[in-house]
Coordinates of C-alpha atoms (C1' of nucleotides) in Angstrom, one line a residue:
Chain S
M1 CA 7.6 43.4 -8.3
I2 CA 7.1 40.1 -6.2
N3 CA 9.5 39.6 -3.2
K4 CA 9.7 35.7 -3.2
T5 CA 10.9 36.2 0.5
S6 CA 8.0 37.8 1.7
Q7 CA 5.3 35.5 3.3
D8 CA 2.2 37.1 1.8
A9 CA 3.8 37.5 -1.7
I10 CA 3.7 33.9 -2.9
T11 CA 1.0 33.0 -5.3
P12 CA 0.5 29.6 -6.8
L13 CA 0.5 29.0 -10.4
L14 CA -2.8 28.9 -12.3
P15 CA -4.1 25.6 -13.1
K16 CA -2.9 25.5 -16.5
E17 CA 0.5 26.6 -16.0
F18 CA 0.8 24.3 -13.0
A19 CA -0.2 21.3 -15.2
H20 CA 2.3 22.5 -18.0
T21 CA 5.1 22.8 -15.5
I22 CA 5.1 19.6 -13.7
I23 CA 4.2 17.6 -17.1
T24 CA 7.5 19.2 -18.6
W25 CA 9.1 18.0 -15.7
Q26 CA 7.9 14.7 -15.7
H27 CA 9.0 14.1 -19.3
Q28 CA 12.6 14.6 -18.3
H29 CA 12.8 13.7 -14.8
G30 CA 9.8 11.3 -14.1
R31 CA 9.3 7.5 -14.0
N32 CA 8.6 6.2 -17.5
T33 CA 9.7 2.7 -17.5
L34 CA 7.9 1.2 -14.7
P35 CA 6.4 -2.2 -15.5
W36 CA 2.8 -1.1 -15.5
Q37 CA 3.6 1.7 -18.0
R38 CA 4.9 -0.6 -20.8
E39 CA 1.2 -1.3 -21.5
A40 CA -1.0 0.7 -19.5
S41 CA -4.0 -1.5 -20.3
P42 CA -7.1 -1.2 -18.0
Y43 CA -6.0 -4.6 -16.4
H44 CA -2.2 -3.8 -15.8
V45 CA -3.3 -0.7 -14.4
L46 CA -6.0 -2.1 -12.1
V47 CA -3.7 -4.8 -11.0
S48 CA -0.5 -2.2 -10.4
E49 CA -3.1 0.2 -8.6
L50 CA -4.5 -2.3 -6.0
M51 CA -0.8 -3.5 -5.4
L52 CA 0.5 0.0 -4.9
Q53 CA -2.1 0.7 -2.3
Q54 CA 0.1 1.7 0.8
T55 CA 3.0 -0.2 -0.7
Q56 CA 5.9 1.0 -2.4
V57 CA 6.9 0.9 -6.0
S58 CA 10.3 -1.1 -5.4
T59 CA 8.2 -3.8 -3.6
V60 CA 5.5 -4.2 -6.1
I61 CA 7.6 -4.6 -9.3
P62 CA 8.5 -8.3 -8.7
Y63 CA 5.0 -9.2 -7.3
F64 CA 3.3 -7.4 -10.6
E65 CA 5.8 -9.1 -13.0
R66 CA 4.8 -12.5 -11.7
W67 CA 1.1 -11.9 -11.6
I68 CA 0.8 -10.7 -15.2
K69 CA 2.6 -14.1 -16.1
V70 CA 0.2 -16.0 -14.2
F71 CA -2.8 -13.9 -14.4
P72 CA -2.4 -12.4 -17.9
D73 CA -5.8 -10.9 -18.4
L74 CA -9.1 -10.4 -16.3
A75 CA -10.7 -13.5 -17.7
T76 CA -7.7 -15.8 -16.4
L77 CA -8.0 -14.1 -13.0
A78 CA -11.8 -14.5 -12.7
Q79 CA -11.5 -18.1 -13.2
A80 CA -8.6 -18.7 -10.9
S81 CA -9.3 -20.0 -7.1
E82 CA -8.8 -18.1 -4.2
D83 CA -5.9 -20.1 -3.1
Q84 CA -4.0 -19.5 -6.3
V85 CA -4.7 -15.9 -5.9
L86 CA -3.4 -15.6 -2.3
A87 CA -0.4 -17.9 -3.3
Q88 CA 0.6 -14.9 -5.8
W89 CA -0.1 -12.2 -3.2
Q90 CA 1.9 -13.8 -0.2
G91 CA 4.4 -11.5 1.3
L92 CA 2.8 -8.3 0.0
G93 CA 0.6 -7.7 2.9
Y94 CA -3.0 -6.3 3.2
Y95 CA -4.3 -9.4 1.8
S96 CA -8.1 -8.0 1.5
R97 CA -6.5 -6.2 -1.6
A98 CA -5.9 -9.7 -3.3
R99 CA -9.6 -10.8 -2.5
N100 CA -10.7 -7.5 -3.7
L101 CA -8.7 -7.7 -7.0
H102 CA -10.2 -11.6 -7.5
K103 CA -13.6 -10.0 -6.7
A104 CA -13.1 -7.2 -9.2
A105 CA -12.1 -9.5 -12.0
G106 CA -15.2 -11.5 -11.4
Y107 CA -17.5 -8.4 -11.3
V108 CA -16.1 -7.0 -14.3
M109 CA -16.5 -10.3 -16.4
T110 CA -19.9 -11.1 -15.2
E111 CA -21.5 -7.5 -14.8
L112 CA -19.4 -5.3 -17.5
N113 CA -18.9 -7.7 -20.1
G114 CA -15.3 -7.9 -19.4
Q115 CA -14.7 -4.1 -19.6
L116 CA -13.2 -1.7 -17.0
P117 CA -15.3 1.6 -17.0
A118 CA -13.6 4.6 -17.8
T119 CA -15.3 7.2 -15.2
P120 CA -14.3 7.7 -11.3
E121 CA -18.1 7.1 -10.6
S122 CA -18.5 3.6 -12.4
L123 CA -15.1 2.6 -11.1
R124 CA -16.1 3.0 -7.4
E125 CA -18.3 0.0 -7.8
V126 CA -15.6 -2.3 -8.5
P127 CA -14.4 -4.1 -5.4
G128 CA -11.1 -2.5 -3.9
V129 CA -11.6 0.7 -6.0
G130 CA -11.8 3.8 -3.6
P131 CA -11.5 7.4 -4.4
Y132 CA -8.0 7.5 -5.3
T133 CA -7.8 4.3 -7.4
A134 CA -11.1 5.3 -9.2
G135 CA -9.0 8.4 -10.4
A136 CA -5.8 6.7 -11.0
I137 CA -7.3 4.2 -13.3
T138 CA -9.3 6.9 -15.0
A139 CA -6.0 8.7 -15.8
F140 CA -3.6 6.1 -16.4
A141 CA -5.7 3.5 -18.3
F142 CA -8.0 5.8 -20.1
D143 CA -6.0 9.1 -20.3
K144 CA -9.1 11.1 -19.3
P145 CA -9.2 13.9 -16.6
A146 CA -9.6 13.0 -13.0
A147 CA -8.4 13.9 -9.7
I148 CA -6.1 11.9 -7.6
V149 CA -5.4 12.4 -4.1
D150 CA -3.0 9.7 -2.4
G151 CA -0.3 10.4 0.2
N152 CA 2.2 12.1 -2.6
V153 CA -0.7 14.6 -3.5
K154 CA -1.5 15.3 -0.1
R155 CA 1.9 16.2 1.0
L156 CA 2.8 18.1 -2.1
F157 CA -0.3 20.4 -2.0
C158 CA -0.1 20.8 1.5
R159 CA 3.4 22.4 1.1
Y160 CA 2.4 24.0 -2.3
F161 CA -0.8 25.9 -1.1
G162 CA 0.5 26.1 2.3
I163 CA -2.3 24.1 3.8
N164 CA -2.2 23.9 7.6
G165 CA -4.1 21.4 9.7
D166 CA -4.3 17.7 9.8
P167 CA -4.5 16.2 6.4
N168 CA -6.5 13.2 7.4
S169 CA -9.3 15.3 9.0
S170 CA -12.1 15.5 6.7
A171 CA -12.0 19.1 6.2
I172 CA -8.4 19.4 5.0
N173 CA -9.0 16.3 3.0
R174 CA -12.1 17.9 1.2
Q175 CA -9.9 21.0 0.6
I176 CA -7.0 18.8 -0.8
W177 CA -9.7 17.0 -3.2
T178 CA -11.2 20.4 -4.3
K179 CA -7.7 21.6 -5.1
A180 CA -7.1 18.3 -7.1
E181 CA -10.3 18.7 -9.1
E182 CA -9.5 22.5 -9.6
Y183 CA -6.0 21.7 -11.0
K184 CA -6.6 18.7 -13.1
P185 CA -6.0 19.6 -16.8
H186 CA -8.2 18.7 -19.6
S187 CA -5.7 16.9 -21.7
N188 CA -2.5 15.0 -21.0
S189 CA -4.2 13.5 -17.8
R190 CA -2.1 10.4 -17.8
Q191 CA 1.1 12.2 -17.7
Y192 CA -0.3 15.1 -15.5
A193 CA -1.1 12.0 -12.8
Q194 CA 2.1 10.6 -13.0
A195 CA 3.9 13.9 -12.9
L196 CA 2.3 14.5 -9.5
L197 CA 3.4 11.1 -8.1
D198 CA 6.8 11.5 -9.2
L199 CA 7.2 14.8 -7.9
G200 CA 6.0 13.6 -4.4
A201 CA 7.8 10.4 -4.5
T202 CA 11.0 11.7 -5.4
I203 CA 11.3 15.5 -5.0
C204 CA 8.9 16.4 -2.6
T205 CA 9.6 13.7 -0.1
P206 CA 8.5 13.3 3.5
R207 CA 12.2 13.8 4.6
N208 CA 15.0 15.7 3.1
P209 CA 12.9 17.0 0.2
K210 CA 15.0 18.2 -2.8
C211 CA 13.2 21.7 -3.2
E212 CA 16.5 23.0 -5.2
L213 CA 15.3 20.4 -8.0
C214 CA 11.6 21.2 -7.9
P215 CA 10.1 22.9 -10.8
L216 CA 7.4 24.5 -8.5
Q217 CA 10.1 25.9 -6.0
Q218 CA 9.6 29.5 -7.3
S219 CA 5.5 29.2 -6.3
C220 CA 5.8 26.9 -3.2
N221 CA 4.1 28.5 -0.1
A222 CA 5.9 26.4 2.2
L223 CA 9.3 26.9 0.8
A224 CA 8.7 30.7 0.6
T225 CA 7.6 30.6 4.4
D226 CA 10.2 28.2 5.5
R227 CA 7.5 25.5 6.3
V228 CA 8.7 22.7 4.1
N229 CA 9.6 20.6 7.2
L230 CA 6.5 21.8 9.2
L231 CA 3.8 20.5 6.3
P232 CA 1.8 18.6 6.2
Q233 CA 0.9 18.5 9.6
K234 CA 2.2 15.5 11.4
R235 CA -0.3 13.1 13.2
A236 CA 0.0 12.2 16.7
K237 CA 2.2 9.3 17.1
R238 CA 0.7 6.4 18.6
T239 CA 2.7 3.3 20.5
L240 CA 1.9 0.1 19.1
P241 CA 0.4 -2.3 21.7
T242 CA 2.2 -5.6 21.8
K243 CA 0.3 -9.0 21.7
D244 CA 1.5 -12.6 22.3
G245 CA 0.8 -15.4 20.1
Y246 CA 1.3 -19.1 20.2
F247 CA 1.5 -21.3 17.1
A248 CA 1.8 -25.1 17.1
L249 CA 4.4 -26.8 14.8
D250 CA 3.8 -30.3 14.0
V251 CA 6.2 -31.4 11.3
N252 CA 7.2 -34.8 10.0
A253 CA 8.4 -36.5 6.8
N254 CA 5.1 -36.1 5.4
G255 CA 5.1 -32.4 5.8
V256 CA 3.9 -29.6 8.1
I257 CA 0.3 -29.1 9.5
L258 CA -1.2 -25.9 8.5
V259 CA -4.7 -24.6 8.8
Q260 CA -6.5 -21.9 6.5
R261 CA -7.2 -18.8 8.7
S262 CA -10.8 -17.0 8.9
A263 CA -11.9 -14.1 6.5
N264 CA -11.7 -12.1 9.5
G265 CA -8.8 -10.5 11.5
I266 CA -5.2 -10.9 10.8
W267 CA -3.9 -12.6 7.8
P268 CA -7.3 -13.6 6.2
R269 CA -7.5 -17.0 4.5
L270 CA -4.0 -17.5 4.5
W271 CA -2.5 -20.6 5.5
C272 CA -0.8 -20.7 8.7
L273 CA 0.4 -22.8 11.8
P274 CA -2.5 -23.4 13.8
E275 CA -2.9 -20.6 16.3
L276 CA -3.4 -21.6 20.1
S277 CA -5.3 -19.4 22.4
E278 CA -2.8 -19.5 25.2
L279 CA 0.5 -21.1 26.1
P280 CA -0.2 -24.7 27.0
P281 CA 1.1 -26.3 30.3
R282 CA 4.5 -28.0 30.0
A283 CA 4.7 -26.6 26.4
Q284 CA 7.8 -27.8 24.7
V285 CA 9.0 -24.5 22.9
H286 CA 10.4 -24.9 19.7
G287 CA 11.4 -21.3 18.9
S288 CA 9.9 -17.8 18.7
F289 CA 9.8 -14.7 16.3
K290 CA 8.7 -11.1 16.5
H291 CA 6.7 -9.4 13.8
V292 CA 5.3 -5.7 13.8
F293 CA 2.2 -4.9 12.1
S294 CA 0.9 -1.6 11.2
H295 CA -1.4 -1.6 14.4
Y296 CA 0.4 -3.7 16.9
R297 CA 3.3 -6.0 17.6
L298 CA 3.2 -9.6 17.8
N299 CA 5.6 -11.8 20.1
A300 CA 5.1 -15.2 18.9
T301 CA 6.2 -18.5 20.5
V302 CA 6.2 -21.6 18.4
I303 CA 5.2 -25.0 20.2
N304 CA 6.1 -28.5 19.4
C305 CA 2.8 -30.0 19.6
T306 CA 0.1 -31.8 17.5
P307 CA -3.0 -29.4 17.4
S308 CA -6.4 -30.9 18.6
H309 CA -8.3 -29.9 15.3
A310 CA -5.1 -31.0 12.9
T311 CA -6.4 -30.5 9.2
T312 CA -4.0 -30.4 6.4
R313 CA -0.6 -31.7 6.5
I314 CA 1.4 -30.2 3.5
P315 CA 4.4 -31.4 2.0
L316 CA 7.3 -29.1 2.4
E317 CA 7.9 -28.8 -1.3
A318 CA 4.3 -27.8 -2.1
L319 CA 4.4 -24.8 0.3
A320 CA 5.1 -22.4 -2.4
Q321 CA 1.7 -23.2 -3.8
Y322 CA -0.2 -21.9 -0.5
G323 CA -0.5 -18.3 0.6
L324 CA 1.6 -18.3 3.9
P325 CA 2.1 -15.0 5.9
A326 CA 5.5 -13.7 5.5
P327 CA 6.7 -14.4 9.2
I328 CA 5.3 -17.8 9.2
R329 CA 7.1 -18.6 5.8
K330 CA 10.4 -16.9 7.1
Y331 CA 10.2 -19.1 10.4
I332 CA 9.6 -22.6 8.7
H333 CA 12.5 -21.7 6.1
T334 CA 14.9 -20.7 8.9
H335 CA 13.9 -23.1 11.7
V336 CA 12.5 -26.3 9.8
L337 CA 13.6 -26.6 6.3
E338 CA 17.2 -26.0 7.3
N339 CA 17.1 -29.3 9.8
Chain X
dC1 C1' -15.2 8.9 11.6
dA2 C1' -11.7 5.6 13.9
dT3 C1' -10.1 1.2 13.5
dC4 C1' -8.4 -2.4 11.2
dC5 C1' -5.7 -4.4 7.9
dG6 C1' 1.1 -6.2 6.0
dT7 C1' 5.6 -5.9 5.2
dG8 C1' 10.1 -4.0 4.2
dG9 C1' 13.1 0.3 3.9
dT10 C1' 15.3 3.8 6.0
dA11 C1' 16.8 7.8 9.3
Chain N
dT1 C1' 16.4 0.2 18.6
dT2 C1' 12.8 2.7 17.6
dA3 C1' 9.8 5.3 14.6
dC4 C1' 8.1 6.6 10.4
dC5 C1' 5.8 5.6 6.3
dA6 C1' 4.5 3.7 1.3
dA7 C1' 0.3 4.9 -5.9
dG8 C1' -5.7 3.3 0.5
dG9 C1' -9.9 0.6 1.1
dA10 C1' -13.6 -1.5 3.5
dT11 C1' -16.2 -1.1 7.7

DNA sequence: CATCCGTGGTA
DNA sequence: TTACCAAGGAT
């Protein structure tokens, strides 16, 4: 007789049992009314998956709804301008995703006759589609078997199989992908993939996981060995460096001067207040703001001045049509428009 | 393989 | 306030 409290007694379910268990759970407790599930077309799935990279569902939903209205299909997106694309993406972050999605539309239209491929290998050729997204599109758009490993699956599998070690290391990462391949079912691929993500997002959460509600609680290694809070292994925390930034503000009745940033660095190709390399002497400070990126903090000072290479003055009413970085847009709204 | 790339929510 | 982190990918 199996003693579930003994550390070496826990055996994971076989793949077929595992899939059946979480698919049954998903049917009752999973998320089944997300906007990109209404019509799980390849295009809708592509858009949603690119938007969802490192971004929470609740944040993506309004962006997805607007995006589909403005760019209802691949052909429309492929014909849009980069500025139109960035204007729709503004505020969502990780802006290379927007340009990748734009490139993807052009690639599929010109190279693939407008049809997204249905295998992870072919999908990997699409700009912005990596190992996770290739599997996700295969499962969600085509309901075909594919391994998916994202943050949810890493956490779920590390706990369920009791995997020690840094999940970001190549060795552990390979181990998790191998499990994902081994456990993917031959049918119900879409619902299985959704079940994995739903379990990770709503039950097997990073903090305060709801193990008492988990359909896998009887065979979870971490739960049986009281290591739910120890797995997956946390990565070493890093303190973010702080950088100073100086931005030029030149606003009058005709609008505000903005420049389009380069394709490299932060906020690529977005429209921004001209950035100064240093604080000019006798600068007239208009205001300041702080902003936190994923890899550094920005202490920004806004200077009243006319930039030497002034380019484009944009009417304030037209700002919505340009892609602006979130903190720049906020600053203009709170410190310029309200005066 | 490590770093770069946003933003907002939450404890 | 601080720190963590989310349907990762490109280089």
